[in-house]
Coordinates of C-alpha atoms in Angstrom, one line a residue:
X20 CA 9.8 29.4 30.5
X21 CA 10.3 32.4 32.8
X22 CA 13.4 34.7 31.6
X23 CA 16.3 34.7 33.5
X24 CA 18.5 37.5 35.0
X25 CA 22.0 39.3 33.6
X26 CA 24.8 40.6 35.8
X27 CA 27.2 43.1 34.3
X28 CA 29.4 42.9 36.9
X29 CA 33.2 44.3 37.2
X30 CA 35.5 41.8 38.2
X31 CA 38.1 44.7 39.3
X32 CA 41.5 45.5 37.8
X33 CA 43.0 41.5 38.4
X34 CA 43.9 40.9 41.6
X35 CA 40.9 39.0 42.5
X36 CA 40.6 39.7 45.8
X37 CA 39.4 43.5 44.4
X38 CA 36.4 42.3 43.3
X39 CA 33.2 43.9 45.2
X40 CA 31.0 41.8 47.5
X41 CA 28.2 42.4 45.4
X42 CA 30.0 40.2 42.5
X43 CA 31.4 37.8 44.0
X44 CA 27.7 37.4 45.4
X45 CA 26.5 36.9 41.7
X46 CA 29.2 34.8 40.6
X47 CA 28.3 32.4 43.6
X48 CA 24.9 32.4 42.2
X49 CA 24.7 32.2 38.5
X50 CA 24.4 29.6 36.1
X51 CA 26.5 30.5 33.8
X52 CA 29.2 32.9 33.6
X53 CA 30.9 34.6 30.2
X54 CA 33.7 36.1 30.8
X55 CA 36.7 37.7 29.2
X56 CA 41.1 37.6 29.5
X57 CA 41.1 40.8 31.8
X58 CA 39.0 39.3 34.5
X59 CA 41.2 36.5 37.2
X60 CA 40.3 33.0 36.2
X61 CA 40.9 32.5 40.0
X62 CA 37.2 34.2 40.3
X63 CA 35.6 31.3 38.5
X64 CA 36.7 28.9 41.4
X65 CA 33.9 31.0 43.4
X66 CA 31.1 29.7 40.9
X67 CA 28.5 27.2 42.4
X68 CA 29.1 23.5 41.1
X69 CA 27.7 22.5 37.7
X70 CA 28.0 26.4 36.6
X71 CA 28.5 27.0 32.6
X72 CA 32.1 28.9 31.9
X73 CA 31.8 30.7 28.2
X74 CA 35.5 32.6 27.2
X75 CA 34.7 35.4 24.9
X76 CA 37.8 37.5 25.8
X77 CA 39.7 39.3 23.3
X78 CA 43.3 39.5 22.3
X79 CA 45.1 42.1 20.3
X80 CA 45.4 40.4 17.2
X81 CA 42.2 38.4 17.5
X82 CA 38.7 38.4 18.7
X83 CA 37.6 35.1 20.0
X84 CA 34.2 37.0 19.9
X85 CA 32.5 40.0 18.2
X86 CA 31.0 42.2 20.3
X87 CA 27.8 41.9 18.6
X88 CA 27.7 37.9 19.4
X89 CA 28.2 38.4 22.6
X90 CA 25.2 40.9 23.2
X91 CA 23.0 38.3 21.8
X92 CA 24.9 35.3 23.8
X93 CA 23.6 37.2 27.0
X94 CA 20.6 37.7 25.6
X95 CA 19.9 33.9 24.6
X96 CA 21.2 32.5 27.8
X97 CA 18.6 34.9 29.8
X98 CA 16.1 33.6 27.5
X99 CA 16.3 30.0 28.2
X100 CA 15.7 31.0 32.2
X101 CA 19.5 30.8 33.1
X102 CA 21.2 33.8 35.9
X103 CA 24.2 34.8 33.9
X104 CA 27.0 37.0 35.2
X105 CA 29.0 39.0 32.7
X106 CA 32.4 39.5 34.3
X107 CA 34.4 42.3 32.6
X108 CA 37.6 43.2 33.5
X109 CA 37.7 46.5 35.6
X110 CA 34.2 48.8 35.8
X111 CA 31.9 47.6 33.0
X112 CA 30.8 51.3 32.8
X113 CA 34.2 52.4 31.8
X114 CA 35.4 51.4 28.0
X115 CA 33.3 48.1 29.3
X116 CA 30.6 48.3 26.6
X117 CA 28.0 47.5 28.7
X118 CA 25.5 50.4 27.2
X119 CA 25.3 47.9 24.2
X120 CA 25.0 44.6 26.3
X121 CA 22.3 46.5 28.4
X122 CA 20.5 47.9 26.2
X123 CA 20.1 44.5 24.1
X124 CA 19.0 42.8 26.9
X125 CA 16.6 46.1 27.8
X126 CA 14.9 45.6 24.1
X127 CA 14.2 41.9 24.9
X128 CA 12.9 42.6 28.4
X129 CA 15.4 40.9 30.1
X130 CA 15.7 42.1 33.9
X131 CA 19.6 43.1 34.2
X132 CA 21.5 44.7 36.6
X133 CA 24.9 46.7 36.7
X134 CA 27.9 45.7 39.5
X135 CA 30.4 48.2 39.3
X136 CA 34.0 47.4 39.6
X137 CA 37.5 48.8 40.8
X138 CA 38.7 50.4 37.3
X139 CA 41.8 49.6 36.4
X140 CA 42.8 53.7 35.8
X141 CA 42.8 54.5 39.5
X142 CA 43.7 51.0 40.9
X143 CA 46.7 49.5 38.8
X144 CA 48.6 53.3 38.9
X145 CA 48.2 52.9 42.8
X146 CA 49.4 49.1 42.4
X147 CA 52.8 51.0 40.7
X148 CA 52.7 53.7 43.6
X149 CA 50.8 56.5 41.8
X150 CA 48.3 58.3 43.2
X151 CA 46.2 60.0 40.2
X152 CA 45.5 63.0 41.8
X153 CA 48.0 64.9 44.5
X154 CA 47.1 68.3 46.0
X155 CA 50.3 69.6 44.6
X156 CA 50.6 67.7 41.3
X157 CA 47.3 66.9 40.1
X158 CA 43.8 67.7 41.3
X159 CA 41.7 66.3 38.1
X160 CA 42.2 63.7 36.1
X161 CA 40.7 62.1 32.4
X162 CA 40.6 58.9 31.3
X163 CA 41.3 58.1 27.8
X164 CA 40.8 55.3 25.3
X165 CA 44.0 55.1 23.1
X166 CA 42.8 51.3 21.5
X167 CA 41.8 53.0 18.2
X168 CA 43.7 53.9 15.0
X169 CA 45.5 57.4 14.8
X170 CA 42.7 58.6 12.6
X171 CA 39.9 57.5 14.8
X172 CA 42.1 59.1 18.0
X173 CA 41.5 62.2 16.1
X174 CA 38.3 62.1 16.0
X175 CA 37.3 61.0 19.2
X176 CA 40.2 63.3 21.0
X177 CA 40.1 67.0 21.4
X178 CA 44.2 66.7 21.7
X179 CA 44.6 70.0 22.0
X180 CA 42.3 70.7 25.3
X181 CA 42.6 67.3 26.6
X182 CA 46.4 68.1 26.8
X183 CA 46.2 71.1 28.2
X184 CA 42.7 70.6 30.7
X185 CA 43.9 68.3 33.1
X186 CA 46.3 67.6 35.5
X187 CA 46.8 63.7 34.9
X188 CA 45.9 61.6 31.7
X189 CA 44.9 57.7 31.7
X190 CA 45.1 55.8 28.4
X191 CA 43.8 53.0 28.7
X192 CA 44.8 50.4 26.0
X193 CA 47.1 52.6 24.0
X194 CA 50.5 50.6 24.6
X195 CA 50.6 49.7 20.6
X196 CA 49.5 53.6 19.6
X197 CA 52.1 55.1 22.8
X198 CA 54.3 57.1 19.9
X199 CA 51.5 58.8 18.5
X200 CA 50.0 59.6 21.4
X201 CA 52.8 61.2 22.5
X202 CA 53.8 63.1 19.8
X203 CA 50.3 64.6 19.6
X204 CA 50.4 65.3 23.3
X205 CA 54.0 67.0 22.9
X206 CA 52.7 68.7 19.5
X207 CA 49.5 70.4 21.4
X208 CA 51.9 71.6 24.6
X209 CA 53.1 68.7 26.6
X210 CA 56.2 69.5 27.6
X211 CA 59.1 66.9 26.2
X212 CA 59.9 65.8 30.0
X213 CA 56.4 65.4 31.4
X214 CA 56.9 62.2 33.1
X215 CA 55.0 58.6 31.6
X216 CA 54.3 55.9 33.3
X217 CA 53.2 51.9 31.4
X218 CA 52.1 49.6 34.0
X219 CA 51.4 46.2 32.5
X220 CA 49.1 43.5 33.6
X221 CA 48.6 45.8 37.0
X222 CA 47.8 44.4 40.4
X223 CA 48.8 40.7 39.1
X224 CA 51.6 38.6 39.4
X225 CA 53.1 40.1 36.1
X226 CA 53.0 43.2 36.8
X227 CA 55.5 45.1 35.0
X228 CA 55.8 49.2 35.1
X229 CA 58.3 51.4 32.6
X230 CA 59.1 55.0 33.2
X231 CA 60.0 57.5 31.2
X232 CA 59.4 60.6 29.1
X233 CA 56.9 62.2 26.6
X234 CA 59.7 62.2 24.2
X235 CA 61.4 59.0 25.8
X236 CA 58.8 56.2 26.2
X237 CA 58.2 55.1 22.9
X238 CA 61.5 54.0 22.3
X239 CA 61.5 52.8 26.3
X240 CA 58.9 50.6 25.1
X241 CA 60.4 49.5 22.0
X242 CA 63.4 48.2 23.7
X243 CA 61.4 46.4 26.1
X244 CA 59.4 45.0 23.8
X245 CA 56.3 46.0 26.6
X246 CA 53.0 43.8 25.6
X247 CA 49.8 45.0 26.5
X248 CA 47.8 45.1 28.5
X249 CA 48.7 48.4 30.0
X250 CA 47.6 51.6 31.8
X251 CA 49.1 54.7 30.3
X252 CA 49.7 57.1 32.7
X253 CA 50.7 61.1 31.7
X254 CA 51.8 63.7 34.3
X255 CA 53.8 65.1 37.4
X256 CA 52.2 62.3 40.0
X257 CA 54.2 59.4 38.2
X258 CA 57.4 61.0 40.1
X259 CA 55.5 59.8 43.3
X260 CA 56.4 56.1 42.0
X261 CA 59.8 56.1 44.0
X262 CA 58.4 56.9 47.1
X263 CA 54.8 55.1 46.8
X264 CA 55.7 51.9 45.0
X265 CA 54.7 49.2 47.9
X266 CA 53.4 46.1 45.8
X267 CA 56.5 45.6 43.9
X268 CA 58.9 45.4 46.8
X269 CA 56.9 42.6 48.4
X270 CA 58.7 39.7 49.4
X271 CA 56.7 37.4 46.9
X272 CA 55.9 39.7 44.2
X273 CA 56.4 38.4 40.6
X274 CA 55.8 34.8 42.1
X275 CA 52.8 32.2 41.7
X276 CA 53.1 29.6 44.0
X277 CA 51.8 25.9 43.6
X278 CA 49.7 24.9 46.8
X279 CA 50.0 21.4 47.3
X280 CA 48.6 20.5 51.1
X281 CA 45.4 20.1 51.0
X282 CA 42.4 22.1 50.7
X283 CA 41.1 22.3 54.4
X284 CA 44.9 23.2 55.6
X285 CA 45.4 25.3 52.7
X286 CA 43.8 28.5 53.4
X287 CA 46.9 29.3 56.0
X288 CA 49.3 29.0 53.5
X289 CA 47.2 31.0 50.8
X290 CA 46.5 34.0 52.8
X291 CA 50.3 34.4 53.9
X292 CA 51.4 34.0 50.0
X293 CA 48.7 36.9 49.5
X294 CA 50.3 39.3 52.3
X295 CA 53.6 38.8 51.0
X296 CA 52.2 39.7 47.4
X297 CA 52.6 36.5 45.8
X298 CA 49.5 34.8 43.9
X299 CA 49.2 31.7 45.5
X300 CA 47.7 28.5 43.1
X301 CA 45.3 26.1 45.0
X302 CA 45.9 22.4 43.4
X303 CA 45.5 20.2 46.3
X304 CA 47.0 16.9 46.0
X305 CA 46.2 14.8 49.4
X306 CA 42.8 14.7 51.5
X307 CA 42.4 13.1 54.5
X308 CA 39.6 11.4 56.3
X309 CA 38.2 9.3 58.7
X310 CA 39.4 5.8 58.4
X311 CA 36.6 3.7 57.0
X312 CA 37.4 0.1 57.5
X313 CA 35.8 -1.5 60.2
X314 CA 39.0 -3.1 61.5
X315 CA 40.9 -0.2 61.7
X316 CA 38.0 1.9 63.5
X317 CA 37.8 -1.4 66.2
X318 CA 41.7 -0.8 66.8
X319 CA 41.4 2.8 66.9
X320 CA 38.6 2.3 69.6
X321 CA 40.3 0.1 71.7
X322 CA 43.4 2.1 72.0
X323 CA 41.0 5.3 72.0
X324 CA 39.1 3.4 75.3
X325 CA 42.4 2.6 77.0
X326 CA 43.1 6.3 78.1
X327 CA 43.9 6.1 81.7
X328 CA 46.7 4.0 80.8
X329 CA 48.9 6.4 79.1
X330 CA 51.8 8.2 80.2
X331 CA 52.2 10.3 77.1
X332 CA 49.6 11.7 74.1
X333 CA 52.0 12.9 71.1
X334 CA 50.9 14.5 68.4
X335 CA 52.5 15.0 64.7
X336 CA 50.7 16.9 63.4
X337 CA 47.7 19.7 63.2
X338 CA 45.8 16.9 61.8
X339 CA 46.5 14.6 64.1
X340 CA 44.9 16.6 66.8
X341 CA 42.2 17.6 65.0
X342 CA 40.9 14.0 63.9
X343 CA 41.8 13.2 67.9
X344 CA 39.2 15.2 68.9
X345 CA 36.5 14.2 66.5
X346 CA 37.0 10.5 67.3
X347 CA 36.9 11.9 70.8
X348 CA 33.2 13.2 70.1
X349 CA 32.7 10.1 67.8
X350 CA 33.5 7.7 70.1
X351 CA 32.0 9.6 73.2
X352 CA 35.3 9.5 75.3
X353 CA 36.0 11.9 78.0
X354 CA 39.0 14.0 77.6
X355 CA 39.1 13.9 81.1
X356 CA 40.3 10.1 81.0
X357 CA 43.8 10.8 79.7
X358 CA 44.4 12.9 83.0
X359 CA 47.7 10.8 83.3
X360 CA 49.1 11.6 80.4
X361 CA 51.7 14.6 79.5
X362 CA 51.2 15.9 76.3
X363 CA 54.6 16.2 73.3
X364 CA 53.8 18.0 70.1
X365 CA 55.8 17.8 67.2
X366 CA 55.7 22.1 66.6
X367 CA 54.1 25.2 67.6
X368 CA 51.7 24.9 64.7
X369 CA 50.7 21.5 66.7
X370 CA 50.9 23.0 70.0
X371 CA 48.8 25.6 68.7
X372 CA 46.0 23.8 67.8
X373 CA 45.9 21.7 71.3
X374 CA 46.2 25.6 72.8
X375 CA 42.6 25.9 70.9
X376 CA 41.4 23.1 72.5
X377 CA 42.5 24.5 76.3
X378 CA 45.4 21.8 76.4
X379 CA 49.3 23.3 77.1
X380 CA 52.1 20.9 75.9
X381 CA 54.6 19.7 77.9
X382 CA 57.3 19.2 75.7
X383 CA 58.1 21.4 72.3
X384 CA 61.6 20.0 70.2
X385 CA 63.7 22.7 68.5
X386 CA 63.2 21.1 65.7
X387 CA 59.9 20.4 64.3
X388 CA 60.5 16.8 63.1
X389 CA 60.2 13.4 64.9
X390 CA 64.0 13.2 65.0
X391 CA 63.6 16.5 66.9
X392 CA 60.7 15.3 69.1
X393 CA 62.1 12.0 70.1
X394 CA 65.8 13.7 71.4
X395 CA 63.2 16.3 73.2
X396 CA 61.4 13.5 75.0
X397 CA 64.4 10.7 76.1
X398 CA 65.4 12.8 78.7
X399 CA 61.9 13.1 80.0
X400 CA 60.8 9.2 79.4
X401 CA 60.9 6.6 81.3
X402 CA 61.2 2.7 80.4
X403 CA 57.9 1.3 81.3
X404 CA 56.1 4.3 80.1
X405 CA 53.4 3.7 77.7
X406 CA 52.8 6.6 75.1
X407 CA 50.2 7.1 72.7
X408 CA 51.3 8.3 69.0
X409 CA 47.8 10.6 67.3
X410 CA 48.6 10.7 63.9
X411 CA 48.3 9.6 60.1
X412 CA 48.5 6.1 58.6
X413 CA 51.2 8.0 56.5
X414 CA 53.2 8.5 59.1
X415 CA 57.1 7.7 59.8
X416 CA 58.0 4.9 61.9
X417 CA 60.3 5.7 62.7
X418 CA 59.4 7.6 66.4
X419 CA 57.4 4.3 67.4
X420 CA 60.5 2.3 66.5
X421 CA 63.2 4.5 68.5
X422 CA 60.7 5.2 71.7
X423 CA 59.9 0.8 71.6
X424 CA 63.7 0.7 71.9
X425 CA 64.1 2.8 74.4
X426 CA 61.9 0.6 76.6
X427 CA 58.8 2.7 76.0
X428 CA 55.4 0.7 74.8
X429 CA 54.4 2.7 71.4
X430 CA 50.8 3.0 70.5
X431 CA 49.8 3.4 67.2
X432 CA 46.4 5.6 66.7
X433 CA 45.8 6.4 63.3
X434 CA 43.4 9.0 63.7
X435 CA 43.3 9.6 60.0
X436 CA 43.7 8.6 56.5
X437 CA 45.7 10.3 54.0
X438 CA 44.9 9.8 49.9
X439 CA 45.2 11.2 46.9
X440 CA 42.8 14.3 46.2
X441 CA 40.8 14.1 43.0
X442 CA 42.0 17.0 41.8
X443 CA 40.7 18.5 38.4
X444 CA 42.1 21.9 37.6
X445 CA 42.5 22.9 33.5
X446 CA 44.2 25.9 34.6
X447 CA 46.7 24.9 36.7
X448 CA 47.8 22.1 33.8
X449 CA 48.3 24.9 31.5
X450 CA 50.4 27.1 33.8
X451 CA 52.5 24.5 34.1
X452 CA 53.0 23.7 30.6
X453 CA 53.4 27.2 30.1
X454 CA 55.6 27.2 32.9
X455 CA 53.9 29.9 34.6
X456 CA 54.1 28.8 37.9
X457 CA 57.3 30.5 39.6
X458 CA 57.5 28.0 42.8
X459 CA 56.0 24.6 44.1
X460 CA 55.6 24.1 47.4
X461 CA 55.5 21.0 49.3
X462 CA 54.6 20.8 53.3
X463 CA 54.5 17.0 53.4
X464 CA 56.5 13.8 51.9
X465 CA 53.1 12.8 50.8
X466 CA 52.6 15.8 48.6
X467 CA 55.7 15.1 46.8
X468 CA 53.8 11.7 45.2
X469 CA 50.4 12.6 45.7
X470 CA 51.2 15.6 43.0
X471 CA 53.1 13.4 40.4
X472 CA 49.8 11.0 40.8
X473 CA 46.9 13.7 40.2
X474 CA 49.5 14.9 37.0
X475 CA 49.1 11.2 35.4
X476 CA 45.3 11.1 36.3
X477 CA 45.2 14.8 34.9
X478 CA 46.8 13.3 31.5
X479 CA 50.7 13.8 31.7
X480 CA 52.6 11.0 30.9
X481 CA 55.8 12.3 32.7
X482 CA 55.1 14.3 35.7
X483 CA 58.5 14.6 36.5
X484 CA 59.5 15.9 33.3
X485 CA 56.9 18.5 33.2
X486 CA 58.2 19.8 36.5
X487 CA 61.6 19.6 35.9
X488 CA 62.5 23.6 35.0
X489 CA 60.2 24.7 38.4
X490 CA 62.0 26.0 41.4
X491 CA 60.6 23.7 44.3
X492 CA 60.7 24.5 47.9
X493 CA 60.0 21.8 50.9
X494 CA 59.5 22.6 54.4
X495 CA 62.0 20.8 55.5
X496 CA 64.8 17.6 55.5
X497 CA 62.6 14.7 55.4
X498 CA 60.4 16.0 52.5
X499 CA 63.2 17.1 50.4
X500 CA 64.7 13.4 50.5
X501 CA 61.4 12.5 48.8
X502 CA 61.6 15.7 46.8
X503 CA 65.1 14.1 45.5
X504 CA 63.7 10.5 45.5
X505 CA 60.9 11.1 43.2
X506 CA 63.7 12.7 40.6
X507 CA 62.6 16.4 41.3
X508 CA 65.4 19.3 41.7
X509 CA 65.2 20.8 45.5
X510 CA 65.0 24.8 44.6
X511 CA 65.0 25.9 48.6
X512 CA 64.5 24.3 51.9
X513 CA 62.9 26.0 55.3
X514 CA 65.2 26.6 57.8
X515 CA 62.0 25.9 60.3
X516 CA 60.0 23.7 58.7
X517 CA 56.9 26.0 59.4
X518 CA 54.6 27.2 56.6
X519 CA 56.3 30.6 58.0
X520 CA 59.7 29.1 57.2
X521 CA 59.0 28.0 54.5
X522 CA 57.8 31.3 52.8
X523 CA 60.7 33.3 54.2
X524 CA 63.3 30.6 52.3
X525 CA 61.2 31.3 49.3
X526 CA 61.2 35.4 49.7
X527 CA 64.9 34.9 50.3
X528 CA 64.9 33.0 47.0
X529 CA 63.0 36.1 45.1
X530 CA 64.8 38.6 46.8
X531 CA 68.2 36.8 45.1
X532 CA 66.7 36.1 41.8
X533 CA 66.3 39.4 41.5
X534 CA 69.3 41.2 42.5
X535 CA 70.6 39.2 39.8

């Protein structure tokens, strides 16, 4: 059997998104992929399907593996002909180990290669707002491990010229040793005051930073009872923190947000949680698809067929236009055919997506729900008029029923079908155990049931108990009725029920937690 390949590849500080193209290149392509607590477990979502995850991360009081083991783990897998990525948290050159790994695998004539990553020294520091070198504080900088016992610090540490050779110091998993270290930096010429910065869990959701003094922080971090991980930082550019700190006055920092919608509409949603420094959560709970049964695809055609008739083409939803246009392309019809018909969508997310397709709607409620829609259009309808609803088989009746009693003829075209997402997603079911996730988020009625059915099929036996301690936020009225029908606590509601809104009640949510 041919040998197989090793990447020792840096997975970046935690934030996954810091990750280099390079390894999220060789995540995407290996079989199997060992990796360790510092590195995101959002990264493994990038691995190709069938891929082999192996944990052999290490906590402070335990190691699930010895380092030893794991040289030979990667050495075994590469034997057997298997690509292997060994994701490390931060630069794998850097207190990473990865001499030892590499040179194992070099003595078995394995083919390896090294994919450096963001360190966490420089990067979590400049998550806090600290630069680690300033022209007038700082212009060099060492990097220190502080993880060993006072006796082998000693040995390792020239104390008394590292303290006095550089402008800023980096310890780097020295949160449990931070008295000693200071004491010998203050015993070999720190000054008492020289400012000291812990940032915990840096460029994640977690983060949390402590300031202080060498003669100050270990009893800072005493109080506090501040956990590793951390990044030690020692010097003048730590004052630059009240100036520089950007990532923890985002809107959404400190918060990871349950995604709900589903994954092809997710991605709008994500990216927004993101820019407002939250870590969004992926666990979609609906899909929709092309309806399937013959009978439904027959009605669909013949109400599809029938274009010239209309007088109105409303859409509900960015779905609805979307599966409109495939069956469109399916079906062969002509947009050109509905050349009658004035076009109503439900909001400027809607409207949006028929501006993509070169169509401007007519009519655009205030507010962006069929109650809103239908008072929008009654002025502008006529009895007679036959209009043609584009949506889900989900959908409310509750606009065909008002517009049929206002003398209009209501056609039903279920574009699409909406079901429960087989959603499987170890992760996420421990986050919420753990109660990890700050916020749920729920664009739709549907995802209000369609997540309480994926928790059953994922092995809870009360859903609703599991979520009942989670702040939950609904884009708007409709969905937080079935928010408080399905026995869930309503957190915060949109003002607009936009995915925009939404986020802003949910920032305005933070911003008051906080304060308090």
């Amino acid at each position: 059997m041919n040998k197989g390949k090793v990447y020792l590849v840096g997975a970046g500080p935690g934030d996954p998104r810091l990750i280099t193209l390079r390894g999220l290149q060789c995540l995407k392509e290996s079989d199997t992929i060992v990796y360790d607590r510092l590195a995101s477990p959002r990264l493994l979502r990038h691995a190709k399907a069938g891929a082999e995850f192996i944990y052999v991360g290490k906590l402070p009081d335990r190691h699930t593996m010895k380092q030893e083991e794991i040289n030979r783990l990667l050495v075994d897998l590469a034997l057997e002909g298997k690509t292997v990525t060994r994701l490390k948290g931060g630069d794998p050159t850097i207190f990473g180990r990865v001499g030892e790994e590499a040179g194992l695998l070099y003595d078995h004539g394995v083919e390896f290669e090294i994919v450096p990553g963001i360190t966490s020294a420089i990067a979590v520091p400049a998550y806090a707002g600290i630069s680690v070198t300033h022209r007038e504080l700082a212009s060099s900088l060492s990097i220190v491990t502080g993880h060993e016992s006072p006796e082998k610090l000693d040995q390792s540490i020239q104390w008394d010229k590292v303290t006095n050779a550089t402008g800023t110091l980096l310890f780097l998993m020295g949160v449990a040793k931070i008295d000693y270290i200071a004491s010998q930096l203050m015993k070999h010429g720190k000054p008492p005051h020289t400012p000291v910065a812990l940032v915990r869990w840096g460029t994640r959701v977690e983060q949390e930073t402590v300031v202080g003094t060498l003669e100050t922080i270990a009893d800072i971090v005493k109080q506090r009872n501040f956990q590793p991980p951390a990044v030690i930082v020692v010097g003048e550019v730590v004052l630059q923190r009240e100036k520089l700190r950007w990532y923890e006055n985002k809107p959404l920092f400190g918060m990871r947000i349950l995604v709900t919608r589903a994954r092809a509409q997710a991605s709008a949603l994500t990216d927004l949680i993101e820019e407002m420094g939250g870590e969004p959560c992926e666990f979609p709970v609906i899909e929709t698809r092309l309806p399937k049964e013959p009978e439904a695809v027959r009605a669909l055609r013949e109400r599809l067929e029938a274009a010239e008739d209309y007088h109105w083409v409303i859409f509900t939803s960015v779905n609805g236009v979307e599966y409109f246009f495939r069956w469109l392309k399916e079906l062969r019809i002509d947009i050109r055919r509905f050349h009658k018909a004035r076009i109503a969508a439900v909001g400027p997310k809607t409207a949006a997506a028929l501006h993509e397709r070169g169509l401007f709607v007519d009519e655009l409620p205030e507010q962006y729900v069929a109650e809103g829609l239908l008072s929008q259009l009654e002025q502008h309808m006529q009895p007679g008029e036959k209009a043609l609803l584009a949506r889900g088989d989900l959908a409310r009746e509750v606009l065909p029923r008002e517009l049929a009693a206002r003398g209009v003829e209501a056609v039903e075209a279920n574009v699409y079908e909406t079901v429960v997402a087989d959603t499987q997603d170890g992760m996420v079911m421990e986050w919420l155990r753990e109660k990890a996730i700050h916020m749920i988020t729920f664009t739709s009625s549907s995802t209000v049931g369609n997540l309480l059915e994926v928790l059953r099929r994922n092995g809870c036996d009360d859903p609703v108990d599991l979520l009942e301690s989670i702040p939950v936020a609904s884009i708007g009225p409709i969905t937080s009725q079935t928010v408080a029908e399905a026995g869930l606590a309503l957190t915060v509601e949109a003002k607009t029920s936009t995915i925009e809104g939404l986020l802003d009640a949910i920032a305005d949510y933070n911003k008051n937690r906080n304060s308090n």
